[in-house]
Amino acid sequence: MEVSIPGVIGAVLGYVDWRVVGGVVEGRLRKLDRSSGPAEAAVFERKLRILRAVLFVGTVLTFPVIGYLLGVTISGR
């Protein structure tokens, strides 16, 4: 399998897209945090870690692949 430059650029753009989406989602959730004590804050952080892991697995496997395929398709290679 040959790796093309447009495909790699598309994969990098997909990775950047994942970072942006993850940052926006986490920022919005942190604004909604209404933890009233350390125990509730710990539960919130644990749930946030789980969400980050799910986003990572779901989007790192998806966005770069889609970006790669779009890059290859647009370049015609």
mmCIF file of N, CA and C in Angstrom, residues 17-51:
data_model
loop_
_atom_site.group_PDB
_atom_site.id
_atom_site.type_symbol
_atom_site.label_atom_id
_atom_site.label_comp_id
_atom_site.label_asym_id
_atom_site.label_seq_id
_atom_site.Cartn_x
_atom_site.Cartn_y
_atom_site.Cartn_z
ATOM 1 N N ASP A 17 -8.951 17.935 13.818
ATOM 2 C CA ASP A 17 -10.401 18.041 14.002
ATOM 3 C C ASP A 17 -10.831 17.329 15.281
ATOM 4 N N TRP A 18 -10.275 16.158 15.543
ATOM 5 C CA TRP A 18 -10.596 15.425 16.776
ATOM 6 C C TRP A 18 -10.198 16.232 18.005
ATOM 7 N N ARG A 19 -9.023 16.854 17.968
ATOM 8 C CA ARG A 19 -8.574 17.644 19.117
ATOM 9 C C ARG A 19 -9.518 18.824 19.365
ATOM 10 N N VAL A 20 -9.955 19.458 18.307
ATOM 11 C CA VAL A 20 -10.861 20.606 18.444
ATOM 12 C C VAL A 20 -12.209 20.152 19.004
ATOM 13 N N VAL A 21 -12.771 19.098 18.441
ATOM 14 C CA VAL A 21 -14.068 18.596 18.920
ATOM 15 C C VAL A 21 -13.963 18.179 20.380
ATOM 16 N N GLY A 22 -12.908 17.459 20.738
ATOM 17 C CA GLY A 22 -12.720 17.039 22.128
ATOM 18 C C GLY A 22 -12.601 18.217 23.076
ATOM 19 N N GLY A 23 -11.868 19.246 22.659
ATOM 20 C CA GLY A 23 -11.712 20.434 23.498
ATOM 21 C C GLY A 23 -13.019 21.183 23.696
ATOM 22 N N VAL A 24 -13.789 21.309 22.632
ATOM 23 C CA VAL A 24 -15.073 22.010 22.725
ATOM 24 C C VAL A 24 -16.034 21.242 23.628
ATOM 25 N N VAL A 25 -16.121 19.942 23.440
ATOM 26 C CA VAL A 25 -17.035 19.128 24.258
ATOM 27 C C VAL A 25 -16.629 19.185 25.723
ATOM 28 N N GLU A 26 -15.336 19.025 26.005
ATOM 29 C CA GLU A 26 -14.883 19.061 27.393
ATOM 30 C C GLU A 26 -15.109 20.435 28.016
ATOM 31 N N GLY A 27 -14.853 21.490 27.267
ATOM 32 C CA GLY A 27 -15.075 22.841 27.781
ATOM 33 C C GLY A 27 -16.533 23.093 28.134
ATOM 34 N N ARG A 28 -17.428 22.651 27.274
ATOM 35 C CA ARG A 28 -18.861 22.830 27.544
ATOM 36 C C ARG A 28 -19.285 22.035 28.772
ATOM 37 N N LEU A 29 -18.776 20.819 28.891
ATOM 38 C CA LEU A 29 -19.137 20.006 30.055
ATOM 39 C C LEU A 29 -18.595 20.609 31.344
ATOM 40 N N ARG A 30 -17.406 21.175 31.296
ATOM 41 C CA ARG A 30 -16.844 21.804 32.500
ATOM 42 C C ARG A 30 -17.678 23.015 32.923
ATOM 43 N N LYS A 31 -18.229 23.743 31.951
ATOM 44 C CA LYS A 31 -19.102 24.876 32.290
ATOM 45 C C LYS A 31 -20.380 24.404 32.974
ATOM 46 N N LEU A 32 -20.844 23.219 32.626
ATOM 47 C CA LEU A 32 -22.078 22.686 33.197
ATOM 48 C C LEU A 32 -21.863 21.973 34.529
ATOM 49 N N ASP A 33 -20.610 21.834 34.942
ATOM 50 C CA ASP A 33 -20.301 21.113 36.187
ATOM 51 C C ASP A 33 -20.873 21.857 37.385
ATOM 52 N N ARG A 34 -21.701 21.175 38.135
ATOM 53 C CA ARG A 34 -22.311 21.762 39.329
ATOM 54 C C ARG A 34 -21.954 20.948 40.568
ATOM 55 N N SER A 35 -20.731 20.456 40.613
ATOM 56 C CA SER A 35 -20.282 19.659 41.756
ATOM 57 C C SER A 35 -20.256 20.527 43.002
ATOM 58 N N SER A 36 -20.847 20.019 44.072
ATOM 59 C CA SER A 36 -20.922 20.809 45.303
ATOM 60 C C SER A 36 -19.876 20.394 46.327
ATOM 61 N N GLY A 37 -19.106 19.387 46.036
ATOM 62 C CA GLY A 37 -18.088 18.958 46.986
ATOM 63 C C GLY A 37 -17.018 18.137 46.294
ATOM 64 N N PRO A 38 -15.975 17.786 47.040
ATOM 65 C CA PRO A 38 -14.878 17.023 46.437
ATOM 66 C C PRO A 38 -15.309 15.645 45.925
ATOM 67 N N ALA A 39 -16.249 15.013 46.596
ATOM 68 C CA ALA A 39 -16.706 13.691 46.152
ATOM 69 C C ALA A 39 -17.425 13.791 44.808
ATOM 70 N N GLU A 40 -18.285 14.783 44.675
ATOM 71 C CA GLU A 40 -18.993 14.972 43.404
ATOM 72 C C GLU A 40 -18.028 15.399 42.299
ATOM 73 N N ALA A 41 -17.049 16.217 42.649
ATOM 74 C CA ALA A 41 -16.048 16.637 41.661
ATOM 75 C C ALA A 41 -15.241 15.437 41.177
ATOM 76 N N ALA A 42 -14.923 14.516 42.074
ATOM 77 C CA ALA A 42 -14.178 13.315 41.692
ATOM 78 C C ALA A 42 -14.998 12.441 40.748
ATOM 79 N N VAL A 43 -16.289 12.325 41.015
ATOM 80 C CA VAL A 43 -17.170 11.546 40.134
ATOM 81 C C VAL A 43 -17.249 12.210 38.760
ATOM 82 N N PHE A 44 -17.371 13.533 38.745
ATOM 83 C CA PHE A 44 -17.420 14.269 37.478
ATOM 84 C C PHE A 44 -16.137 14.056 36.676
ATOM 85 N N GLU A 45 -14.987 14.145 37.330
ATOM 86 C CA GLU A 45 -13.707 13.948 36.638
ATOM 87 C C GLU A 45 -13.581 12.524 36.105
ATOM 88 N N ARG A 46 -14.061 11.546 36.872
ATOM 89 C CA ARG A 46 -14.010 10.153 36.417
ATOM 90 C C ARG A 46 -14.864 9.981 35.165
ATOM 91 N N LYS A 47 -16.060 10.557 35.172
ATOM 92 C CA LYS A 47 -16.931 10.470 33.999
ATOM 93 C C LYS A 47 -16.329 11.205 32.807
ATOM 94 N N LEU A 48 -15.655 12.309 33.078
ATOM 95 C CA LEU A 48 -15.007 13.064 32.007
ATOM 96 C C LEU A 48 -13.859 12.259 31.392
ATOM 97 N N ARG A 49 -13.103 11.540 32.228
ATOM 98 C CA ARG A 49 -12.032 10.678 31.708
ATOM 99 C C ARG A 49 -12.600 9.586 30.812
ATOM 100 N N ILE A 50 -13.730 9.010 31.226
ATOM 101 C CA ILE A 50 -14.369 7.972 30.412
ATOM 102 C C ILE A 50 -14.826 8.560 29.080
ATOM 103 N N LEU A 51 -15.417 9.748 29.119
ATOM 104 C CA LEU A 51 -15.864 10.402 27.889
ATOM 105 C C LEU A 51 -14.684 10.685 26.965
#
